[in-house]
mmCIF file of C-alpha atoms in Angstrom:
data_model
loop_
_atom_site.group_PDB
_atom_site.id
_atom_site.type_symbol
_atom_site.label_atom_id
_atom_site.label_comp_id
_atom_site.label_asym_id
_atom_site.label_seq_id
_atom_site.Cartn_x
_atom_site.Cartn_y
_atom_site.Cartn_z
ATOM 1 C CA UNK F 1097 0.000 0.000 0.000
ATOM 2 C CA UNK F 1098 1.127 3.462 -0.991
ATOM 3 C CA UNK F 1099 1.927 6.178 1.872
ATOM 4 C CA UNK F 1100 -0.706 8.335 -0.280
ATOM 5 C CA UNK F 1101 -3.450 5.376 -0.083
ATOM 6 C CA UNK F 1102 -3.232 5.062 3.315
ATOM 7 C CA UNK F 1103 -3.856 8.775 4.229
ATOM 8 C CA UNK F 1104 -7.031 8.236 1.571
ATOM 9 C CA UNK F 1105 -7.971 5.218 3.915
ATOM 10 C CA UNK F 1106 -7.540 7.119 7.118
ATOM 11 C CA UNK F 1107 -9.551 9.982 5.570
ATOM 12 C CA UNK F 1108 -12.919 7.785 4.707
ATOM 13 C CA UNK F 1109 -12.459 6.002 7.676
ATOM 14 C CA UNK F 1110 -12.507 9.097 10.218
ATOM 15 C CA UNK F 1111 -15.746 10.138 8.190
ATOM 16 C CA UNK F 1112 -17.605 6.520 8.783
ATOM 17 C CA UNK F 1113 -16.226 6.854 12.656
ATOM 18 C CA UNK F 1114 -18.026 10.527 12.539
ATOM 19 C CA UNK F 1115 -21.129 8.870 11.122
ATOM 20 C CA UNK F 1116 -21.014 5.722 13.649
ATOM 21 C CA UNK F 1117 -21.402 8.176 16.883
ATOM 22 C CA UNK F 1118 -24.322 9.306 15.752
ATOM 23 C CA UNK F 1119 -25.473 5.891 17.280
ATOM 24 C CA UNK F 1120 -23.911 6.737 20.470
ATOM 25 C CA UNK F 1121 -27.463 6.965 22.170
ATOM 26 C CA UNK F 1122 -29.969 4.330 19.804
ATOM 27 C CA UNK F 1123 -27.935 1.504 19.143
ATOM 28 C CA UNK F 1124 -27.642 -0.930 22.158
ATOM 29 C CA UNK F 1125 -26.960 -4.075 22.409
ATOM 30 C CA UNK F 1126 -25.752 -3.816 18.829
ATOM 31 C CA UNK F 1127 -22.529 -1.788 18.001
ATOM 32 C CA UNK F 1128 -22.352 1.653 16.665
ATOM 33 C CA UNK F 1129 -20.959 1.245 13.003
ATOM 34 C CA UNK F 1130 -20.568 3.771 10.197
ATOM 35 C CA UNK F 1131 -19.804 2.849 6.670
ATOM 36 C CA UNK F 1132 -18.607 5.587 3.705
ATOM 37 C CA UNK F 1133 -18.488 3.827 0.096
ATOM 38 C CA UNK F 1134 -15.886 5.076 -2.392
ATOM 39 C CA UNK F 1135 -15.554 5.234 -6.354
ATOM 40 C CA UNK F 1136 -13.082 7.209 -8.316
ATOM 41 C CA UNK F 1137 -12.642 9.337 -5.519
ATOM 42 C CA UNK F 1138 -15.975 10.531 -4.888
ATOM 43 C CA UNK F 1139 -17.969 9.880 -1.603
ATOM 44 C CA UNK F 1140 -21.436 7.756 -3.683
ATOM 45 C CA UNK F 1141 -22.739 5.821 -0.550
ATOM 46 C CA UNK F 1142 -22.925 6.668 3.176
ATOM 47 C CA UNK F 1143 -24.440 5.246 6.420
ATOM 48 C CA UNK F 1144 -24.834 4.536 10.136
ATOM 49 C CA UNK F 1145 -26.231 1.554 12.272
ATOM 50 C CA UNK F 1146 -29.385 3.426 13.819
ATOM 51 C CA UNK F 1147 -31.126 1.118 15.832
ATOM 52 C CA UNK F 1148 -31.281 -3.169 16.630
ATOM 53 C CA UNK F 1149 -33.568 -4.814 14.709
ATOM 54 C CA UNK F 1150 -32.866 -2.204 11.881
ATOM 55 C CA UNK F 1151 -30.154 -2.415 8.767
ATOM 56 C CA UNK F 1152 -26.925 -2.054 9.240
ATOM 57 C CA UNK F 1153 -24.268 1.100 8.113
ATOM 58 C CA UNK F 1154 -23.314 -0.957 5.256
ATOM 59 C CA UNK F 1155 -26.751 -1.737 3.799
ATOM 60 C CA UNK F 1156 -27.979 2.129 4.423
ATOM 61 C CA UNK F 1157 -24.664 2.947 2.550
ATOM 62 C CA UNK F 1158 -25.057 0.311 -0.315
ATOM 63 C CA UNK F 1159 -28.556 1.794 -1.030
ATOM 64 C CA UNK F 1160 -27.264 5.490 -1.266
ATOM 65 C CA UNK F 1161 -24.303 4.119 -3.829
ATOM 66 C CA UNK F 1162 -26.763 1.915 -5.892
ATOM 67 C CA UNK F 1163 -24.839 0.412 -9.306
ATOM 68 C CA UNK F 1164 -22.159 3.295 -8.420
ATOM 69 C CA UNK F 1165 -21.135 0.490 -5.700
ATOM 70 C CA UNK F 1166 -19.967 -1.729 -8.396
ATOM 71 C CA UNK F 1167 -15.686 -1.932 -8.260
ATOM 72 C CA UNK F 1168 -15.932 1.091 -5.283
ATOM 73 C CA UNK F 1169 -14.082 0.656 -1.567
ATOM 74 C CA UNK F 1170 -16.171 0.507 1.759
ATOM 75 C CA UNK F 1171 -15.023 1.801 4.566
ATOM 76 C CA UNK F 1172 -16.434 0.531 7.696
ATOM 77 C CA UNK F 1173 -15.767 0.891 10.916
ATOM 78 C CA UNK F 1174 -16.445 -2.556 12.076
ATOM 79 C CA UNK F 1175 -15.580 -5.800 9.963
ATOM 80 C CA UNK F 1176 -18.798 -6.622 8.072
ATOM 81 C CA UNK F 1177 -21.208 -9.285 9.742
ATOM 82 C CA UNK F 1178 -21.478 -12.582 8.381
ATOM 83 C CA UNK F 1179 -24.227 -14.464 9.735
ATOM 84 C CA UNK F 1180 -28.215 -14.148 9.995
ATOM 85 C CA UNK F 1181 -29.659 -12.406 13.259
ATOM 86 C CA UNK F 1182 -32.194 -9.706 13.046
ATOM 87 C CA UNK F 1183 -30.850 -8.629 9.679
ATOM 88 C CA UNK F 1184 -28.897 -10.672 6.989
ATOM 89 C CA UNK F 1185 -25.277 -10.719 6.465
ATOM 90 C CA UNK F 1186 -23.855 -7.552 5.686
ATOM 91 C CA UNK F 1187 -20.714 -9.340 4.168
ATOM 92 C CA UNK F 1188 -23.218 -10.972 1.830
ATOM 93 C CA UNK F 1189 -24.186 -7.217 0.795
ATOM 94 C CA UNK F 1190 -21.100 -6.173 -0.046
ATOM 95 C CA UNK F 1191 -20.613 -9.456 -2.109
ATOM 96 C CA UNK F 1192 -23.980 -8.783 -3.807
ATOM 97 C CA UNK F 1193 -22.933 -5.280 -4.889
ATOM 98 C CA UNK F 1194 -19.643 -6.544 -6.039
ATOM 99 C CA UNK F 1195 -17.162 -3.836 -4.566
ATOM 100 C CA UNK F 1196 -13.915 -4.382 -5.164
ATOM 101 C CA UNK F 1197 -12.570 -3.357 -1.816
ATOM 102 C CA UNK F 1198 -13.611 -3.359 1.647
ATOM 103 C CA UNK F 1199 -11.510 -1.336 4.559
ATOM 104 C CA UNK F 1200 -12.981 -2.282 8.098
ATOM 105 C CA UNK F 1201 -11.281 -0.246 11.056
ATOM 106 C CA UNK F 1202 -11.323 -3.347 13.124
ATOM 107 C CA UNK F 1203 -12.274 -7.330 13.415
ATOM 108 C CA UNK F 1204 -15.596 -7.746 15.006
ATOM 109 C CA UNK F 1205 -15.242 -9.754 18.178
ATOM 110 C CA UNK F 1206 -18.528 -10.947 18.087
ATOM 111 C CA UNK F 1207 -17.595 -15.157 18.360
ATOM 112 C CA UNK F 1208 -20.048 -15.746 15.699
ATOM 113 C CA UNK F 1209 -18.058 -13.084 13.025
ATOM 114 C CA UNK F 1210 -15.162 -12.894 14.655
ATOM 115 C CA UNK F 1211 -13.203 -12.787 11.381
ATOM 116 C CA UNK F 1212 -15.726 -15.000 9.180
ATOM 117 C CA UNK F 1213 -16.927 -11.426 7.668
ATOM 118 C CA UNK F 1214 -13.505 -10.577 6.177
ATOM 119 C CA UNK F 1215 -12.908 -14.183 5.112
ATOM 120 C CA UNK F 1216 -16.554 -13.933 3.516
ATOM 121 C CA UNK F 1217 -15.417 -11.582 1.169
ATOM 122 C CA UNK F 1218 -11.535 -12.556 0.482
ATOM 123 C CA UNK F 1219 -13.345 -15.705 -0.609
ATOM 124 C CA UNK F 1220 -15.448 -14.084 -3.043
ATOM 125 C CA UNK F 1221 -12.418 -11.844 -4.553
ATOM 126 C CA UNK F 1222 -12.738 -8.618 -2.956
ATOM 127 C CA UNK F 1223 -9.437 -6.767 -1.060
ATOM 128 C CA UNK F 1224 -9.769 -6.383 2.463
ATOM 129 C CA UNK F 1225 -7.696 -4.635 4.794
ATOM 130 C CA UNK F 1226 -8.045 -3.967 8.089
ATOM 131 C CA UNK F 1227 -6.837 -1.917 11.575
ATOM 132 C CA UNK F 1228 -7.528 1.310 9.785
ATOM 133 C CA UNK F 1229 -8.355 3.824 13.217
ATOM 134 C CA UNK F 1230 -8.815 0.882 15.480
ATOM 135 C CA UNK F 1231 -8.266 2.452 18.120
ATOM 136 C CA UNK F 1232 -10.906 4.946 17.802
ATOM 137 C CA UNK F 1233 -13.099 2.468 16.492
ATOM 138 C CA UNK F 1234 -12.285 0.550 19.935
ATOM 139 C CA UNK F 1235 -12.927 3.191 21.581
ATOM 140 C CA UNK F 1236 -16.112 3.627 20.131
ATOM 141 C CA UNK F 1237 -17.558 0.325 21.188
ATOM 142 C CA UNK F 1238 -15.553 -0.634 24.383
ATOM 143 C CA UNK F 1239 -18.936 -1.951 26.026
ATOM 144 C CA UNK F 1240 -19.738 -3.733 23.110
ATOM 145 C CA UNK F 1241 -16.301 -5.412 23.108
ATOM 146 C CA UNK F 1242 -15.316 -6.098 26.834
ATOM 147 C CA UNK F 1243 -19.349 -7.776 26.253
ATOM 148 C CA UNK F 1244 -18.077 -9.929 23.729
ATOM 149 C CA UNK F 1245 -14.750 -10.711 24.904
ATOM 150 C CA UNK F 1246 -15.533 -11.291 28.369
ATOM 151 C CA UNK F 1247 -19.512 -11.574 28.867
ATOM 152 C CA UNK F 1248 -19.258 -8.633 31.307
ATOM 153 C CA UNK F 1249 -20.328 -4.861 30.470
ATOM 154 C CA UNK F 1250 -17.890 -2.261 30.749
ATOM 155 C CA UNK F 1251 -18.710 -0.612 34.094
ATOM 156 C CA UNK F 1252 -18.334 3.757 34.175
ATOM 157 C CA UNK F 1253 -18.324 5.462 37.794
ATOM 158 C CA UNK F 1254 -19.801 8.844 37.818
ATOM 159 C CA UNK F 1255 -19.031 10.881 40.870
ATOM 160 C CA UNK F 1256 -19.401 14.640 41.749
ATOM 161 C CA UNK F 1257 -17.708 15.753 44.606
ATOM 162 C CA UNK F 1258 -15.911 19.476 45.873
ATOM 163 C CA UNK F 1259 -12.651 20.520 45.845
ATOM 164 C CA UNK F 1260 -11.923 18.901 49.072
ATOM 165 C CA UNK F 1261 -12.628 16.144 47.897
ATOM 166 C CA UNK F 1262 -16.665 15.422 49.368
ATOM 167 C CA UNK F 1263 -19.643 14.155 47.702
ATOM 168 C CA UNK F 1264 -22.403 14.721 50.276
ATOM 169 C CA UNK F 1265 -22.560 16.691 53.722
ATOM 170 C CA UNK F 1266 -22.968 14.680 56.484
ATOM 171 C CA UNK F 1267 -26.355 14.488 56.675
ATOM 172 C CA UNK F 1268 -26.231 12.877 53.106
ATOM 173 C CA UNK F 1269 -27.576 15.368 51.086
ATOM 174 C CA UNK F 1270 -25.574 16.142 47.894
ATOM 175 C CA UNK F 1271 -27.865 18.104 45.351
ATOM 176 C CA UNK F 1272 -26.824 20.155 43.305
ATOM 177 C CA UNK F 1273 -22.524 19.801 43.769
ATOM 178 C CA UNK F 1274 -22.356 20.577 40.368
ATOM 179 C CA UNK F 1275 -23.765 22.981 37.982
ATOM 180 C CA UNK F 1276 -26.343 22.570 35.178
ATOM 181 C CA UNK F 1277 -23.620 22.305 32.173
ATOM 182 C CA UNK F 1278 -21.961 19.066 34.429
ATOM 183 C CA UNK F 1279 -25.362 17.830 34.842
ATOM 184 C CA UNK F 1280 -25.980 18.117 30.942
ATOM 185 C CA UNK F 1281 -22.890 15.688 30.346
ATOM 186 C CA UNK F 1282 -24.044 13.488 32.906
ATOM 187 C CA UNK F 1283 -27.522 13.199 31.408
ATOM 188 C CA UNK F 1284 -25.700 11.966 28.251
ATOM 189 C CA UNK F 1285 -23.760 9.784 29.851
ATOM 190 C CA UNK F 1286 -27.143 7.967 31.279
ATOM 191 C CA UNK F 1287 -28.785 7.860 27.617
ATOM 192 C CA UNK F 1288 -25.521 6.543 25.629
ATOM 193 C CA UNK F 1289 -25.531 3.429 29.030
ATOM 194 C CA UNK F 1290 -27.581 0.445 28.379
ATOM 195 C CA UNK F 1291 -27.715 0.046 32.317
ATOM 196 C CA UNK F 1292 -28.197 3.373 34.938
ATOM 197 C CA UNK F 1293 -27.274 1.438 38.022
ATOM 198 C CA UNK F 1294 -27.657 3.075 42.094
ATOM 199 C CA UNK F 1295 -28.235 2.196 45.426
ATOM 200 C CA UNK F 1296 -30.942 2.210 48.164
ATOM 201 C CA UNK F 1297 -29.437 4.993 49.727
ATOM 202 C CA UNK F 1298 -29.225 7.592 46.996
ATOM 203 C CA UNK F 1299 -32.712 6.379 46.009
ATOM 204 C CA UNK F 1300 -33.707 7.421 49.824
ATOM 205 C CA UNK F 1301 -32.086 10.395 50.423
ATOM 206 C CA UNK F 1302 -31.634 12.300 47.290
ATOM 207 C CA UNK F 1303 -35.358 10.979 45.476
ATOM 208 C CA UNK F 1304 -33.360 10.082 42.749
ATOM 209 C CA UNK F 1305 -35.486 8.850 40.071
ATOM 210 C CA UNK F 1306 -32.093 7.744 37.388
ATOM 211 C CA UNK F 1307 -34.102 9.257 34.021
ATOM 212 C CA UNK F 1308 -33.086 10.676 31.213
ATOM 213 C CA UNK F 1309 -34.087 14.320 31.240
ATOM 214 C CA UNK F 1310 -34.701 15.475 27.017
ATOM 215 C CA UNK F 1311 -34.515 18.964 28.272
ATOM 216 C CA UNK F 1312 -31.590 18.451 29.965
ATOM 217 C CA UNK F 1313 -29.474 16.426 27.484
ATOM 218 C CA UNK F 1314 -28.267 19.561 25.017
ATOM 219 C CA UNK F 1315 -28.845 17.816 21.997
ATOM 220 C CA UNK F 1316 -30.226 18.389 18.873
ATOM 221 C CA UNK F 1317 -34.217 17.636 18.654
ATOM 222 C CA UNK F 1318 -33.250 14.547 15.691
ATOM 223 C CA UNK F 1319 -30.895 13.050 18.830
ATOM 224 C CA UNK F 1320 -32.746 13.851 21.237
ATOM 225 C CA UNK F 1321 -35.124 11.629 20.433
ATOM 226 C CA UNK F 1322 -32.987 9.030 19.268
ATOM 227 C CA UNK F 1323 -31.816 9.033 23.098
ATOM 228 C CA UNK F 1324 -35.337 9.160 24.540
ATOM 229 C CA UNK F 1325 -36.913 6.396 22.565
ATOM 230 C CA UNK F 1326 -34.526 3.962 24.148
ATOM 231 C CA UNK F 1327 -33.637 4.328 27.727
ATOM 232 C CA UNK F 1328 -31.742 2.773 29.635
ATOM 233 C CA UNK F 1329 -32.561 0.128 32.112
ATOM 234 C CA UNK F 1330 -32.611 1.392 35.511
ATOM 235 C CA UNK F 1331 -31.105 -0.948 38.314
ATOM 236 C CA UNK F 1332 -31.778 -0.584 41.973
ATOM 237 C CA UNK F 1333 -29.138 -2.264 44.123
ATOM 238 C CA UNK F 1334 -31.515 -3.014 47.170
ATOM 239 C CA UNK F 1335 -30.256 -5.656 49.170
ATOM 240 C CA UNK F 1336 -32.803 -5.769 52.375
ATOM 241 C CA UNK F 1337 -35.836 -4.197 49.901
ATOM 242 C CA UNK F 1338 -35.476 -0.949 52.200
ATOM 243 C CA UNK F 1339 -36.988 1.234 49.385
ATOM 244 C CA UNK F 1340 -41.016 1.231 49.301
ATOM 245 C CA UNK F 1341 -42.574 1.068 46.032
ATOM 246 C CA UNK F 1342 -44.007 4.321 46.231
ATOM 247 C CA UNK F 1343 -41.167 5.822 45.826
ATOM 248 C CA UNK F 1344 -40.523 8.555 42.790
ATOM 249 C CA UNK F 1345 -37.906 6.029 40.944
ATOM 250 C CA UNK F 1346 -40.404 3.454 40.968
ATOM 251 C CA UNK F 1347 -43.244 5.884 39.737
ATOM 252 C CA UNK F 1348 -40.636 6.953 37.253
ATOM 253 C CA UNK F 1349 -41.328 3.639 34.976
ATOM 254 C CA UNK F 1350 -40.137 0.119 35.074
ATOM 255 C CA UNK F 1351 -37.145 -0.960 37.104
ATOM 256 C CA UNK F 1352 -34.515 -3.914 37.847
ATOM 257 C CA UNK F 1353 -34.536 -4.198 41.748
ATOM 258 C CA UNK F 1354 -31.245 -6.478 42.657
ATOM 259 C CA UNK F 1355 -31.635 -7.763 46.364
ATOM 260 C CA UNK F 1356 -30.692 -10.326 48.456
ATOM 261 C CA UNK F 1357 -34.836 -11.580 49.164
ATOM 262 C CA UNK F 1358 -37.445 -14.527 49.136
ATOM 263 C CA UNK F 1359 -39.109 -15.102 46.201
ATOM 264 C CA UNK F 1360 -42.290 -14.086 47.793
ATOM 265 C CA UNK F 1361 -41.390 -10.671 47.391
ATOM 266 C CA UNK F 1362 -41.144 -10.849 43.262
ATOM 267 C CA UNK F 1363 -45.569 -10.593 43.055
ATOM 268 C CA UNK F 1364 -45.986 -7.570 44.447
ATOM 269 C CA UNK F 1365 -42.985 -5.701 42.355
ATOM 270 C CA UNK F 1366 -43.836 -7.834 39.141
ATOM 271 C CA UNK F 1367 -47.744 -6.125 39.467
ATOM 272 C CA UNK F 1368 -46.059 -2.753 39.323
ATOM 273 C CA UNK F 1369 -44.043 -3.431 35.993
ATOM 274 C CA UNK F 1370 -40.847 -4.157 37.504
ATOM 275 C CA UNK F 1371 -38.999 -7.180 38.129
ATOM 276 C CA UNK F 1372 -37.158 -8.097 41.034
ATOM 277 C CA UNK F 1373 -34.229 -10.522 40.842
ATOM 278 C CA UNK F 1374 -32.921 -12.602 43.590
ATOM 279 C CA UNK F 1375 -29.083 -12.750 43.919
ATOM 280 C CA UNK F 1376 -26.746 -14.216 45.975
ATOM 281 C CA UNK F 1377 -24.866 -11.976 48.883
ATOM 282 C CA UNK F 1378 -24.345 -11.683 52.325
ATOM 283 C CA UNK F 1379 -25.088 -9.253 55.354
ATOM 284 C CA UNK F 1380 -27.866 -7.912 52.288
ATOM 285 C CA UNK F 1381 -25.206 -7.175 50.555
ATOM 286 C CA UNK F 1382 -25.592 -8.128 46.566
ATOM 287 C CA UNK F 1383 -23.118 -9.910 45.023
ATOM 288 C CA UNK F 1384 -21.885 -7.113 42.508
ATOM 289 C CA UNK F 1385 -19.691 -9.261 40.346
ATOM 290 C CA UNK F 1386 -22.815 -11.733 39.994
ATOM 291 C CA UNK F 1387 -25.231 -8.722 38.407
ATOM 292 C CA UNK F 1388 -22.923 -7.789 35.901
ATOM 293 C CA UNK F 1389 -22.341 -11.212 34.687
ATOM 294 C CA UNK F 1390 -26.666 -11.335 34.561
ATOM 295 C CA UNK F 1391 -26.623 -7.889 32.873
ATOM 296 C CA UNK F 1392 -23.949 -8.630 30.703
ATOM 297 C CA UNK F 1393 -26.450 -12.128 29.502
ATOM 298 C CA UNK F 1394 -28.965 -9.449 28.893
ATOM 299 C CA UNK F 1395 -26.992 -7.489 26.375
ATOM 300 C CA UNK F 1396 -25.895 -4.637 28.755
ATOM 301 C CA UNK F 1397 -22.840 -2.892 26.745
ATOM 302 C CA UNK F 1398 -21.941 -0.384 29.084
ATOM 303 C CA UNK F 1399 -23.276 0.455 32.957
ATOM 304 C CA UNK F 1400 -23.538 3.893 34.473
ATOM 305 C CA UNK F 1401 -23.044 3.386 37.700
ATOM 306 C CA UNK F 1402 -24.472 6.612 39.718
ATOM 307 C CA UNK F 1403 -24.159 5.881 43.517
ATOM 308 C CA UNK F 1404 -23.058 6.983 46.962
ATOM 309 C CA UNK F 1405 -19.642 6.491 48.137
ATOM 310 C CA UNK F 1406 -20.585 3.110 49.635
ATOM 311 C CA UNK F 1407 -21.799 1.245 47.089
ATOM 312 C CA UNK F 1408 -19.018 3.054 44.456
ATOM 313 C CA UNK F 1409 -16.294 2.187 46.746
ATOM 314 C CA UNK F 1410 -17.466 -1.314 46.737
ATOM 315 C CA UNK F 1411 -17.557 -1.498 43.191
ATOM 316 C CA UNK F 1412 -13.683 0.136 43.279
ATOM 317 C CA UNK F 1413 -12.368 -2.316 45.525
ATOM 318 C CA UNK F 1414 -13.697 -5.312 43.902
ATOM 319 C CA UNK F 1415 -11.668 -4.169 41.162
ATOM 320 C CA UNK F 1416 -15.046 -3.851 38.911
ATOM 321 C CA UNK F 1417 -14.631 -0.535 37.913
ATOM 322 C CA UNK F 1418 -13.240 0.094 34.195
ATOM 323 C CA UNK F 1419 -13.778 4.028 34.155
ATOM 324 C CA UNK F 1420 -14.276 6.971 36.599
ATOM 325 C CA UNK F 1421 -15.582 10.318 35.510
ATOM 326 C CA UNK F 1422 -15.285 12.694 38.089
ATOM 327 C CA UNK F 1423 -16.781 15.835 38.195
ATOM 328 C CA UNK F 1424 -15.231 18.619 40.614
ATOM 329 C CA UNK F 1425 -17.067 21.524 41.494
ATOM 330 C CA UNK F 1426 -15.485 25.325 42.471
ATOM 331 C CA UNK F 1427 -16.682 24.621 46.409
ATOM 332 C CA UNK F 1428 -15.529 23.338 49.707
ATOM 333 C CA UNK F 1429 -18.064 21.309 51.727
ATOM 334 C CA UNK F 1430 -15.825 20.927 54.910
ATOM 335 C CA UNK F 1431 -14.581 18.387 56.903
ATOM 336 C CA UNK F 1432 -17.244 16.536 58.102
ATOM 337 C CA UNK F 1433 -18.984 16.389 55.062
ATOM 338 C CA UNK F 1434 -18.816 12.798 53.289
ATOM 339 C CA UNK F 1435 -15.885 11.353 51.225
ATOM 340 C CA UNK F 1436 -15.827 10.692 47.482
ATOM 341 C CA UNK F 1437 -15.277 6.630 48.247
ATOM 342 C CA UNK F 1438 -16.012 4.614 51.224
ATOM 343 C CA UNK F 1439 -12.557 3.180 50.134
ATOM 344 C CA UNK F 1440 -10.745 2.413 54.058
ATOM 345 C CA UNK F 1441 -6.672 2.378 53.009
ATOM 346 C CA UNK F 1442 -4.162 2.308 55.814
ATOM 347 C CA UNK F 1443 -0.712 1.982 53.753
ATOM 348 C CA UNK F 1444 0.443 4.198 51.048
ATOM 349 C CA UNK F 1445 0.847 0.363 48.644
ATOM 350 C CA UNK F 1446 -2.667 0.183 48.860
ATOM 351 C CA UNK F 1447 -3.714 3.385 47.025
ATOM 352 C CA UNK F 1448 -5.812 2.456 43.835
ATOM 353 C CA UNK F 1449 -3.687 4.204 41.161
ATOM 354 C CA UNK F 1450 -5.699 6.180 38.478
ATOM 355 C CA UNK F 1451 -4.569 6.900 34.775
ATOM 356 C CA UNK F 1452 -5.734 10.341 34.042
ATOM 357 C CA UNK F 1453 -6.541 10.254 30.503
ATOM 358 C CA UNK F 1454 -8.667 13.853 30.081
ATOM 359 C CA UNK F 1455 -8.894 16.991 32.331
ATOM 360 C CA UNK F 1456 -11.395 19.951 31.000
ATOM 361 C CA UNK F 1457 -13.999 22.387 32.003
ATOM 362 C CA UNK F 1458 -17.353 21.954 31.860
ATOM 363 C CA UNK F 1459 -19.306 25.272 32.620
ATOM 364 C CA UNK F 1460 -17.906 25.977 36.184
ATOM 365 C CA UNK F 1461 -17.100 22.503 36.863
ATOM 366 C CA UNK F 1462 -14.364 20.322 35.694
ATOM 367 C CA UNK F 1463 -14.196 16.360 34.474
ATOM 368 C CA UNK F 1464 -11.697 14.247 34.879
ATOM 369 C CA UNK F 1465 -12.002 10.707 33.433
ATOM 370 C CA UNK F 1466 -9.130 8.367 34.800
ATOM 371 C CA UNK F 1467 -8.972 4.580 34.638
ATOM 372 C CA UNK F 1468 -7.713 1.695 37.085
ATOM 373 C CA UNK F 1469 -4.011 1.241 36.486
ATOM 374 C CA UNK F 1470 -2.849 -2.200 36.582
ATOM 375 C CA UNK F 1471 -1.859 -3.166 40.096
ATOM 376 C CA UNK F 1472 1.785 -4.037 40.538
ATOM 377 C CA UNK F 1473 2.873 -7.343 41.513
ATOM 378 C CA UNK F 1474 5.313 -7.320 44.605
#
């Protein structure tokens, strides 16, 4: 490959990455995928993965190129499906239009493409190449793929907490830390998740409720409702059932209640719409590790976890956590107001270690998203 083909590659491929996040918010459990056809140098076919059930980037893209797909490159940013779920075989598509070339940013590690896709159309004479942007294509999809790879979602801690370092005062009360342009980004972080997960506590002391706010989300009115038509599925970790059912994030719709309880219990929540599942634990205390493997079975790409310091320090020092995104507000809330983990260290070696990947303002707050660094071995 020429030096100048493979700046043309990179080129069509950042444009079918730009068109793939426009699923950021609709397309769960599926990936987000964007696919830009090319002939003779002209842009003829373009398209993203919108929705499950719906066609794929490549098919939306094939129909916009037409015959003018005949002998033209595809770029897409995942490798092309080969077998029959919702939709048919999108490496079949590309065989049917008879491109000459396809360019995928990255092997799908679905096990049931997993390479098959790109073999699909070697087999039927077509150039392939792949690892074009990968890494923003992983990035992308790192729910998706730690799903695949590993049956688990990828789990994201939100926290908000004050210079000093505090979430809540003492008393537990913690709204607002941050101001309304923080709470924006944190609205789209809840309608990109598959899974908004919290606790009984926050539930109980703040009224939290876990929804997607539309007028909060500082989108666009075509995304917007993209985001609102599928939201996410709210979890209640709820160990002794301390939360009544008339509570506001019960009345706020249907809800996943994980406890450690009798079935006897599952009637009464199952006659409200929501469903109450029985997991193992101790002291009432869920087994953590044993919901993400259920929500991971359930097509859960990627959960928000929005909880006190309890429950996120638990989740911390089970070593569950694959991203934090910390927002820190322009206040002090003293000394005896509550920490950002319930996270009890004694010796300097037992710090968790953070990766700091992005620092930046948002309105009067800032965000910092850092990620577990690999402990060291002794």
């Amino acid at each position: 490959m020429t030096p100048e083909q493979a700046v043309l590659d990179a080129h069509y491929m950042a444009r079918a990455l730009e068109l793939a996040r426009r699923g950021l918010y609709s397309t769960h459990p599926n990936p987000r995928v964007g696919c830009v056809i090319v002939r003779d140098g002209q842009v003829v076919g373009e398209g993203w993965h919108v929705r499950a059930g719906e066609p794929h980037a490549e098919v939306h893209a094939l129909r916009g190129a037409g015959e003018r797909a005949r002998g033209a490159t595809a770029y897409v940013t995942l490798e092309p499906c080969s077998h029959h779920g919702r939709t048919p075989p999108c490496a079949d598509a590309l065989v049917n239009a008879a491109v000459g070339r396809v360019v995928a940013a990255m092997q799908d590690p679905n096990p049931q493409v997993a390479g098959r896709g790109l073999q699909r159309l070697q087999g039927a004479g077509i150039a392939v190449h792949s690892g074009v942007l990968e890494n923003e294509a992983r990035t992308l999809n790192l729910g998706f793929i730690k799903r695949m790879e590993t049956g688990l979602p990828y789990v994201r801690v939100k926290l908000a907490m004050s210079l000093d370092g505090r979430t809540a005062m003492a008393s537990g009360e913690s709204q607002w830390i941050t101001g309304p342009d923080a709470r924006a980004a944190v609205q789209r972080l809840r309608a990109q998740s598959s899974v908004v997960l919290t606790g009984a506590d926050t539930v109980l002391i703040d009224n939290a409720r876990l929804t997607v706010r539309p007028d909060e989300l500082g989108l666009g009115p075509d995304v917007t409702a993209l985001a609102v038509a599928r939201p996410p599925l709210r979890v209640l970790i709820d160990g002794r059932l301390r939360v009544p059912l008339t509570a506001s994030f019960f009345a706020a719709g249907p809800a996943l209640v994980a406890a450690c309880a009798t079935e006897a219990s599952v009637p009464e929540y199952r006659e409200q719409g929501h469903e109450l599942l029985n997991l193992p634990g101790s002291g009432g205390h869920v087994d953590l590790q044993g919901l993400l493997v259920e929500l991971g079975a359930r097509g859960a790409n990627e959960v928000l976890v929005e909880a006190g310091s309890r429950l996120a320090g638990a989740f911390a020092r089970l070593g569950l956590v694959d991203e934090f995104q910390i927002f820190i507000a322009g206040k002090f809330l003293g000394s005896s107001a509550r920490p950002l983990l319930d996270l009890p260290l004694v010796q300097m070696s037992e710090a968790l270690e953070l990766n700091i990947t992005d620092i930046r303002a948002v309105g009067n707050d800032w965000r910092v998203i850092a990620y577990p660094a690999p402990r060291r071995s002794v």
